PDB file of C-alpha atoms and ligand atoms in Angstrom:
ATOM      1  CA  MET A 200      96.979 103.190 164.986  1.00 47.00           C
ATOM      2  CA  THR A 201     100.229 102.058 166.626  1.00 46.00           C
ATOM      3  CA  GLU A 202     103.461 102.075 164.666  1.00 46.00           C
ATOM      4  CA  THR A 203     103.650  98.301 164.430  1.00 51.00           C
ATOM      5  CA  GLU A 204     100.066  97.869 163.256  1.00 68.00           C
ATOM      6  CA  LEU A 205      99.629  96.886 159.617  1.00 75.00           C
ATOM      7  CA  GLY A 206      97.357  98.827 157.309  1.00 87.00           C
ATOM      8  CA  ARG A 207      94.314  97.327 155.645  1.00 92.00           C
ATOM      9  CA  LEU A 208      93.541  96.623 152.041  1.00 96.00           C
ATOM     10  CA  ILE A 209      90.235  98.159 150.968  1.00 97.00           C
ATOM     11  CA  VAL A 210      88.804  97.256 147.585  1.00 98.00           C
ATOM     12  CA  LEU A 211      86.148  99.424 146.003  1.00 97.00           C
ATOM     13  CA  ALA A 212      84.282  98.418 142.859  1.00 97.00           C
ATOM     14  CA  ALA A 213      81.330  99.980 141.080  1.00 94.00           C
ATOM     15  CA  PRO A 214      79.675 100.013 137.682  1.00 91.00           C
ATOM     16  CA  SER A 215      80.547 103.110 135.649  1.00 85.00           C
ATOM     17  CA  GLY A 216      77.923 105.741 136.408  1.00 84.00           C
ATOM     18  CA  ALA A 217      77.676 104.898 140.118  1.00 87.00           C
ATOM     19  CA  GLY A 218      79.555 108.075 141.031  1.00 86.00           C
ATOM     20  CA  LYS A 219      82.603 106.243 142.352  1.00 88.00           C
ATOM     21  CA  THR A 220      85.263 108.823 141.502  1.00 88.00           C
ATOM     22  CA  THR A 221      83.625 111.690 143.418  1.00 91.00           C
ATOM     23  CA  LEU A 222      82.972 109.353 146.315  1.00 95.00           C
ATOM     24  CA  VAL A 223      86.592 108.220 146.417  1.00 94.00           C
ATOM     25  CA  HIS A 224      87.816 111.837 146.524  1.00 94.00           C
ATOM     26  CA  GLU A 225      85.424 112.604 149.342  1.00 96.00           C
ATOM     27  CA  LEU A 226      86.520 109.521 151.279  1.00 96.00           C
ATOM     28  CA  LEU A 227      90.210 110.303 150.854  1.00 95.00           C
ATOM     29  CA  SER A 228      89.682 113.839 152.106  1.00 96.00           C
ATOM     30  CA  ARG A 229      87.932 112.459 155.217  1.00 95.00           C
ATOM     31  CA  GLU A 230      90.479 109.719 155.886  1.00 94.00           C
ATOM     32  CA  PRO A 231      94.043 111.064 155.786  1.00 90.00           C
ATOM     33  CA  GLU A 232      95.439 107.660 156.822  1.00 87.00           C
ATOM     34  CA  LEU A 233      94.023 106.100 153.690  1.00 94.00           C
ATOM     35  CA  GLU A 234      96.131 106.071 150.537  1.00 95.00           C
ATOM     36  CA  PHE A 235      94.986 105.527 146.990  1.00 95.00           C
ATOM     37  CA  SER A 236      96.722 102.875 144.923  1.00 97.00           C
ATOM     38  CA  ILE A 237      97.540 104.280 141.486  1.00 96.00           C
ATOM     39  CA  SER A 238      96.949 101.565 138.919  1.00 97.00           C
ATOM     40  CA  TYR A 239      98.847 100.801 135.753  1.00 98.00           C
ATOM     41  CA  THR A 240      96.821 100.935 132.556  1.00 98.00           C
ATOM     42  CA  THR A 241      97.264 100.548 128.812  1.00 98.00           C
ATOM     43  CA  ARG A 242      94.395 103.015 128.219  1.00 96.00           C
ATOM     44  CA  SER A 243      95.277 106.466 126.822  1.00 95.00           C
ATOM     45  CA  PRO A 244      95.032 109.358 129.275  1.00 95.00           C
ATOM     46  CA  ARG A 245      91.835 111.427 129.155  1.00 89.00           C
ATOM     47  CA  GLN A 246      92.112 115.199 128.825  1.00 87.00           C
ATOM     48  CA  ASN A 247      92.262 116.041 132.529  1.00 88.00           C
ATOM     49  CA  GLU A 248      94.361 113.063 133.630  1.00 92.00           C
ATOM     50  CA  THR A 249      97.990 113.157 134.755  1.00 95.00           C
ATOM     51  CA  ASN A 250     100.480 110.318 134.547  1.00 97.00           C
ATOM     52  CA  GLY A 251     101.472 109.197 138.037  1.00 95.00           C
ATOM     53  CA  GLU A 252      98.414 110.793 139.629  1.00 93.00           C
ATOM     54  CA  ASP A 253      95.395 109.192 138.028  1.00 92.00           C
ATOM     55  CA  TYR A 254      97.175 106.196 136.555  1.00 96.00           C
ATOM     56  CA  PHE A 255     100.583 105.112 135.371  1.00 97.00           C
ATOM     57  CA  PHE A 256      99.950 105.051 131.641  1.00 98.00           C
ATOM     58  CA  VAL A 257     102.049 102.338 130.007  1.00 98.00           C
ATOM     59  CA  GLY A 258     102.225 100.572 126.647  1.00 98.00           C
ATOM     60  CA  LYS A 259     100.948  97.022 126.219  1.00 98.00           C
ATOM     61  CA  ASN A 260     104.509  95.624 126.044  1.00 98.00           C
ATOM     62  CA  GLU A 261     105.470  97.206 129.346  1.00 98.00           C
ATOM     63  CA  PHE A 262     102.227  96.002 130.919  1.00 98.00           C
ATOM     64  CA  ASP A 263     102.805  92.433 129.673  1.00 98.00           C
ATOM     65  CA  GLN A 264     106.348  92.488 131.013  1.00 98.00           C
ATOM     66  CA  MET A 265     105.165  93.602 134.440  1.00 98.00           C
ATOM     67  CA  ARG A 266     102.521  90.880 134.417  1.00 98.00           C
ATOM     68  CA  ASP A 267     105.031  88.213 133.339  1.00 98.00           C
ATOM     69  CA  HIS A 268     107.376  89.292 136.142  1.00 98.00           C
ATOM     70  CA  GLY A 269     104.558  88.824 138.632  1.00 97.00           C
ATOM     71  CA  ASN A 270     104.458  92.535 139.524  1.00 98.00           C
ATOM     72  CA  PHE A 271     100.671  92.718 139.752  1.00 98.00           C
ATOM     73  CA  LEU A 272      98.630  91.844 142.798  1.00 98.00           C
ATOM     74  CA  GLU A 273      95.699  91.673 140.386  1.00 98.00           C
ATOM     75  CA  TYR A 274      95.035  92.668 136.790  1.00 98.00           C
ATOM     76  CA  ALA A 275      92.152  92.574 134.345  1.00 98.00           C
ATOM     77  CA  GLU A 276      90.960  93.655 130.926  1.00 96.00           C
ATOM     78  CA  VAL A 277      88.127  96.190 131.086  1.00 92.00           C
ATOM     79  CA  PHE A 278      86.553  97.733 127.965  1.00 85.00           C
ATOM     80  CA  ASP A 279      89.492  96.601 125.755  1.00 90.00           C
ATOM     81  CA  ASN A 280      92.170  98.074 128.037  1.00 96.00           C
ATOM     82  CA  TRP A 281      94.353  96.400 130.647  1.00 98.00           C
ATOM     83  CA  TYR A 282      94.570  97.534 134.261  1.00 98.00           C
ATOM     84  CA  GLY A 283      96.743  96.270 137.101  1.00 98.00           C
ATOM     85  CA  THR A 284      97.708  96.982 140.717  1.00 98.00           C
ATOM     86  CA  SER A 285     101.364  97.008 141.751  1.00 97.00           C
ATOM     87  CA  GLU A 286     101.920  94.451 144.484  1.00 97.00           C
ATOM     88  CA  GLU A 287     105.167  96.051 145.630  1.00 96.00           C
ATOM     89  CA  TYR A 288     103.554  99.434 146.189  1.00 94.00           C
ATOM     90  CA  VAL A 289     100.556  98.049 148.037  1.00 95.00           C
ATOM     91  CA  GLN A 290     102.653  95.818 150.269  1.00 94.00           C
ATOM     92  CA  SER A 291     105.163  98.537 151.140  1.00 93.00           C
ATOM     93  CA  ARG A 292     102.412 100.929 152.250  1.00 92.00           C
ATOM     94  CA  ILE A 293     100.573  98.266 154.226  1.00 93.00           C
ATOM     95  CA  ASP A 294     103.822  97.308 155.950  1.00 91.00           C
ATOM     96  CA  ALA A 295     104.317 100.988 156.790  1.00 90.00           C
ATOM     97  CA  GLY A 296     100.941 100.986 158.537  1.00 90.00           C
ATOM     98  CA  TYR A 297      98.831 102.745 155.918  1.00 92.00           C
ATOM     99  CA  SER A 298      95.539 101.448 154.666  1.00 94.00           C
ATOM    100  CA  ILE A 299      95.341 101.289 150.899  1.00 96.00           C
ATOM    101  CA  LEU A 300      92.327 101.894 148.729  1.00 97.00           C
ATOM    102  CA  LEU A 301      92.089  99.981 145.451  1.00 97.00           C
ATOM    103  CA  GLU A 302      89.544 101.265 142.975  1.00 96.00           C
ATOM    104  CA  ILE A 303      89.281  98.306 140.617  1.00 96.00           C
ATOM    105  CA  ASP A 304      86.716  96.241 138.737  1.00 95.00           C
ATOM    106  CA  TRP A 305      84.926  93.098 139.994  1.00 96.00           C
ATOM    107  CA  GLN A 306      87.363  90.751 138.218  1.00 97.00           C
ATOM    108  CA  GLY A 307      90.261  92.306 140.104  1.00 98.00           C
ATOM    109  CA  ALA A 308      88.238  92.137 143.321  1.00 98.00           C
ATOM    110  CA  GLN A 309      87.785  88.378 142.802  1.00 97.00           C
ATOM    111  CA  GLN A 310      91.552  87.933 142.493  1.00 98.00           C
ATOM    112  CA  ILE A 311      92.200  90.003 145.626  1.00 97.00           C
ATOM    113  CA  ARG A 312      89.665  87.979 147.596  1.00 97.00           C
ATOM    114  CA  LYS A 313      91.593  84.795 146.782  1.00 96.00           C
ATOM    115  CA  ARG A 314      95.038  86.212 147.460  1.00 95.00           C
ATOM    116  CA  ARG A 315      94.203  88.495 150.392  1.00 95.00           C
ATOM    117  CA  PRO A 316      91.225  87.077 152.274  1.00 95.00           C
ATOM    118  CA  ASP A 317      91.669  89.791 154.917  1.00 93.00           C
ATOM    119  CA  ALA A 318      90.885  92.579 152.402  1.00 96.00           C
ATOM    120  CA  LEU A 319      87.639  94.501 152.864  1.00 97.00           C
ATOM    121  CA  THR A 320      85.668  94.588 149.625  1.00 98.00           C
ATOM    122  CA  VAL A 321      82.969  97.166 148.953  1.00 98.00           C
ATOM    123  CA  PHE A 322      80.542  97.443 146.040  1.00 98.00           C
ATOM    124  CA  ILE A 323      79.074 100.850 145.213  1.00 97.00           C
ATOM    125  CA  MET A 324      75.550 100.804 143.749  1.00 96.00           C
ATOM    126  CA  PRO A 325      73.757 103.677 142.030  1.00 95.00           C
ATOM    127  CA  PRO A 326      70.385 104.551 143.661  1.00 94.00           C
ATOM    128  CA  SER A 327      68.498 103.316 140.571  1.00 94.00           C
ATOM    129  CA  CYS A 328      69.110 102.153 137.022  1.00 91.00           C
ATOM    130  CA  GLU A 329      67.456 105.350 135.703  1.00 91.00           C
ATOM    131  CA  GLU A 330      69.921 107.450 137.680  1.00 91.00           C
ATOM    132  CA  LEU A 331      72.793 105.322 136.406  1.00 91.00           C
ATOM    133  CA  GLU A 332      71.696 105.932 132.809  1.00 90.00           C
ATOM    134  CA  ARG A 333      71.253 109.642 133.482  1.00 90.00           C
ATOM    135  CA  ARG A 334      74.791 109.855 134.885  1.00 88.00           C
ATOM    136  CA  LEU A 335      76.221 107.923 131.944  1.00 87.00           C
ATOM    137  CA  ARG A 336      74.431 110.244 129.511  1.00 88.00           C
ATOM    138  CA  GLY A 337      75.750 113.231 131.450  1.00 83.00           C
ATOM    139  CA  ARG A 338      79.193 112.681 129.950  1.00 69.00           C
ATOM    140  CA  GLN A 339      78.380 114.490 126.767  1.00 69.00           C
ATOM    141  CA  THR A 340      81.542 113.444 124.995  1.00 70.00           C
ATOM    142  CA  ASP A 341      80.346 109.854 124.577  1.00 75.00           C
ATOM    143  CA  THR A 342      78.487 108.597 121.503  1.00 86.00           C
ATOM    144  CA  GLU A 343      75.175 106.705 121.829  1.00 89.00           C
ATOM    145  CA  GLU A 344      76.988 103.478 120.986  1.00 89.00           C
ATOM    146  CA  VAL A 345      79.517 104.051 123.775  1.00 85.00           C
ATOM    147  CA  ILE A 346      76.720 104.912 126.212  1.00 87.00           C
ATOM    148  CA  GLN A 347      74.793 101.737 125.358  1.00 89.00           C
ATOM    149  CA  ARG A 348      77.922  99.657 125.753  1.00 88.00           C
ATOM    150  CA  ARG A 349      78.740 101.224 129.114  1.00 87.00           C
ATOM    151  CA  LEU A 350      75.148 100.727 130.230  1.00 90.00           C
ATOM    152  CA  ARG A 351      75.211  97.034 129.336  1.00 92.00           C
ATOM    153  CA  GLY A 352      78.577  96.718 131.069  1.00 91.00           C
ATOM    154  CA  ALA A 353      77.252  98.474 134.172  1.00 93.00           C
ATOM    155  CA  LEU A 354      74.227  96.180 134.404  1.00 92.00           C
ATOM    156  CA  SER A 355      76.377  93.109 134.085  1.00 93.00           C
ATOM    157  CA  ASP A 356      78.877  94.456 136.686  1.00 95.00           C
ATOM    158  CA  MET A 357      76.026  94.989 139.144  1.00 95.00           C
ATOM    159  CA  GLY A 358      75.302  91.257 139.021  1.00 95.00           C
ATOM    160  CA  HIS A 359      78.445  90.778 141.133  1.00 97.00           C
ATOM    161  CA  TRP A 360      77.371  92.900 144.100  1.00 97.00           C
ATOM    162  CA  HIS A 361      76.754  89.918 146.386  1.00 96.00           C
ATOM    163  CA  GLU A 362      80.371  88.746 146.103  1.00 97.00           C
ATOM    164  CA  PHE A 363      81.448  91.767 148.171  1.00 98.00           C
ATOM    165  CA  ASP A 364      81.629  92.156 151.970  1.00 97.00           C
ATOM    166  CA  PHE A 365      79.822  95.510 151.929  1.00 98.00           C
ATOM    167  CA  VAL A 366      77.431  97.451 149.700  1.00 98.00           C
ATOM    168  CA  VAL A 367      77.040 101.224 149.684  1.00 97.00           C
ATOM    169  CA  ILE A 368      74.173 102.827 147.762  1.00 96.00           C
ATOM    170  CA  ASN A 369      75.362 106.150 146.408  1.00 95.00           C
ATOM    171  CA  GLU A 370      72.185 108.185 146.658  1.00 94.00           C
ATOM    172  CA  ASN A 371      73.629 111.057 148.619  1.00 94.00           C
ATOM    173  CA  LEU A 372      77.368 111.824 148.473  1.00 95.00           C
ATOM    174  CA  ASP A 373      77.693 112.861 152.095  1.00 96.00           C
ATOM    175  CA  GLN A 374      75.875 109.844 153.450  1.00 96.00           C
ATOM    176  CA  ALA A 375      77.655 107.388 151.148  1.00 97.00           C
ATOM    177  CA  ALA A 376      81.071 108.862 152.094  1.00 97.00           C
ATOM    178  CA  ALA A 377      80.197 108.582 155.786  1.00 97.00           C
ATOM    179  CA  GLN A 378      79.202 104.936 155.317  1.00 97.00           C
ATOM    180  CA  LEU A 379      82.446 104.221 153.488  1.00 96.00           C
ATOM    181  CA  ALA A 380      84.474 105.925 156.206  1.00 96.00           C
ATOM    182  CA  ALA A 381      82.700 103.755 158.797  1.00 96.00           C
ATOM    183  CA  ILE A 382      83.531 100.606 156.817  1.00 96.00           C
ATOM    184  CA  VAL A 383      87.188 101.635 156.532  1.00 93.00           C
ATOM    185  CA  ASN A 384      87.254 102.160 160.301  1.00 92.00           C
ATOM    186  CA  GLY A 385      85.740  98.756 161.055  1.00 90.00           C
ATOM    187  CA  ARG A 386      82.247 100.073 161.888  1.00 92.00           C
ATOM    188  CA  GLY A 387      80.353  99.205 158.731  1.00 93.00           C
ATOM    189  CA  LYS A 388      77.830  96.723 160.119  1.00 95.00           C
ATOM    190  CA  VAL A 389      74.743  98.261 158.453  1.00 96.00           C
ATOM    191  CA  ASN A 390      76.423  98.013 155.067  1.00 98.00           C
ATOM    192  CA  ARG A 391      77.248  94.320 155.252  1.00 98.00           C
ATOM    193  CA  THR A 392      76.009  92.530 152.137  1.00 97.00           C
ATOM    194  CA  GLU A 393      74.029  89.995 154.144  1.00 96.00           C
ATOM    195  CA  VAL A 394      71.883  92.607 155.966  1.00 97.00           C
ATOM    196  CA  PRO A 395      68.318  91.721 154.822  1.00 97.00           C
ATOM    197  CA  GLU A 396      67.056  95.327 154.369  1.00 96.00           C
ATOM    198  CA  LEU A 397      70.096  96.195 152.293  1.00 96.00           C
ATOM    199  CA  LYS A 398      69.687  93.058 150.192  1.00 95.00           C
ATOM    200  CA  SER A 399      66.070  93.904 149.364  1.00 95.00           C
ATOM    201  CA  ARG A 400      66.987  97.501 148.547  1.00 95.00           C
ATOM    202  CA  VAL A 401      69.669  96.310 146.117  1.00 96.00           C
ATOM    203  CA  GLU A 402      67.286  93.793 144.563  1.00 94.00           C
ATOM    204  CA  GLU A 403      64.726  96.580 144.068  1.00 94.00           C
ATOM    205  CA  ILE A 404      67.348  98.648 142.256  1.00 94.00           C
ATOM    206  CA  LEU A 405      68.218  95.728 139.991  1.00 92.00           C
ATOM    207  CA  VAL A 406      64.617  94.736 139.250  1.00 89.00           C
ATOM    208  CA  GLY A 407      63.665  98.350 138.596  1.00 81.00           C
ATOM    209  CA  GLU A 408      65.681  98.089 135.420  1.00 49.00           C
ATOM    210  CA  ASP A 409      63.326  95.644 133.599  1.00 45.00           C
TER     211      ASP A 409
HETATM  212  P1  LIG B  64      88.527 104.023 133.687  1.00 85.97           P
HETATM  213  O1  LIG B  64      89.265 103.675 132.442  1.00 85.97           O
HETATM  214  O2  LIG B  64      87.157 104.578 133.404  1.00 85.97           O
HETATM  215  O3  LIG B  64      89.351 104.892 134.612  1.00 85.97           O
HETATM  216  O4  LIG B  64      88.297 102.665 134.486  1.00 85.97           O
HETATM  217  C1  LIG B  64      87.607 101.602 133.881  1.00 85.97           C
HETATM  218  C2  LIG B  64      87.455 100.459 134.875  1.00 85.97           C
HETATM  219  O5  LIG B  64      88.714  99.889 135.221  1.00 85.97           O
HETATM  220  C3  LIG B  64      86.803 100.869 136.201  1.00 85.97           C
HETATM  221  O6  LIG B  64      85.827  99.890 136.526  1.00 85.97           O
HETATM  222  C4  LIG B  64      87.959 100.825 137.183  1.00 85.97           C
HETATM  223  O7  LIG B  64      87.531 100.522 138.495  1.00 85.97           O
HETATM  224  C5  LIG B  64      88.769  99.687 136.613  1.00 85.97           C
HETATM  225  N1  LIG B  64      90.155  99.710 137.084  1.00 85.97           N
HETATM  226  C6  LIG B  64      90.951 100.787 137.290  1.00 85.97           C
HETATM  227  N2  LIG B  64      92.155 100.408 137.749  1.00 85.97           N
HETATM  228  C7  LIG B  64      92.114  99.060 137.863  1.00 85.97           C
HETATM  229  C8  LIG B  64      93.063  98.059 138.297  1.00 85.97           C
HETATM  230  O8  LIG B  64      94.192  98.341 138.693  1.00 85.97           O
HETATM  231  N3  LIG B  64      92.654  96.773 138.258  1.00 85.97           N
HETATM  232  C9  LIG B  64      91.411  96.397 137.817  1.00 85.97           C
HETATM  233  N4  LIG B  64      91.094  95.103 137.860  1.00 85.97           N
HETATM  234  N5  LIG B  64      90.506  97.301 137.416  1.00 85.97           N
HETATM  235  C10 LIG B  64      90.852  98.608 137.431  1.00 85.97           C
END
């Protein structure tokens, strides 16, 4: 990349249980030029989360103020909490030539698509609905009610896959990370949403649920 070249905006969305977090870490370790955008959220930190690393944890008043001042490039309510991406941060890094990775939900991705048509949007799918459920159940801290709610949410999120430029099926971490790296580097042809084989594979995953 030359010094005057602008970075790209990469948007990654996935239902919970698709293995997105591990995949993002793997991608970031492979792509040193790619920076992660730390979102603002009104959700409370989980046990292993650090303010300023995983999220900026803020109160609802602060979040509303930021929103009213137009500080967010996108924002959305997910599972009763608010999440938003700082426009200033994203723009400053893109201007400096870095590509920025946004790990956000499909509602945020829709807003980005409107405001930044040049963004690359990627949807991560689990290899099957059974695997998705298994992964959701793997988090032993959650109650059955929470699991069922997350499962319903995940199935409804997956209905948005076709709105994205690319789809990556997270069956194998190494392969999925390599596909993501290729997309980030402008070589993601096989993962384009309109590729017929990919479309049928995704439809199989979705139908497999019934
Ligand atoms: P979690 O609370 O489990 O970290 O994230 C819950 C959901 O919020 C995930 O789908 C995640 O992608 C989404 N999310 C995280 N940050 C943002 C953000 O800045 N904007 C939007 N729209 N969604 C976000």
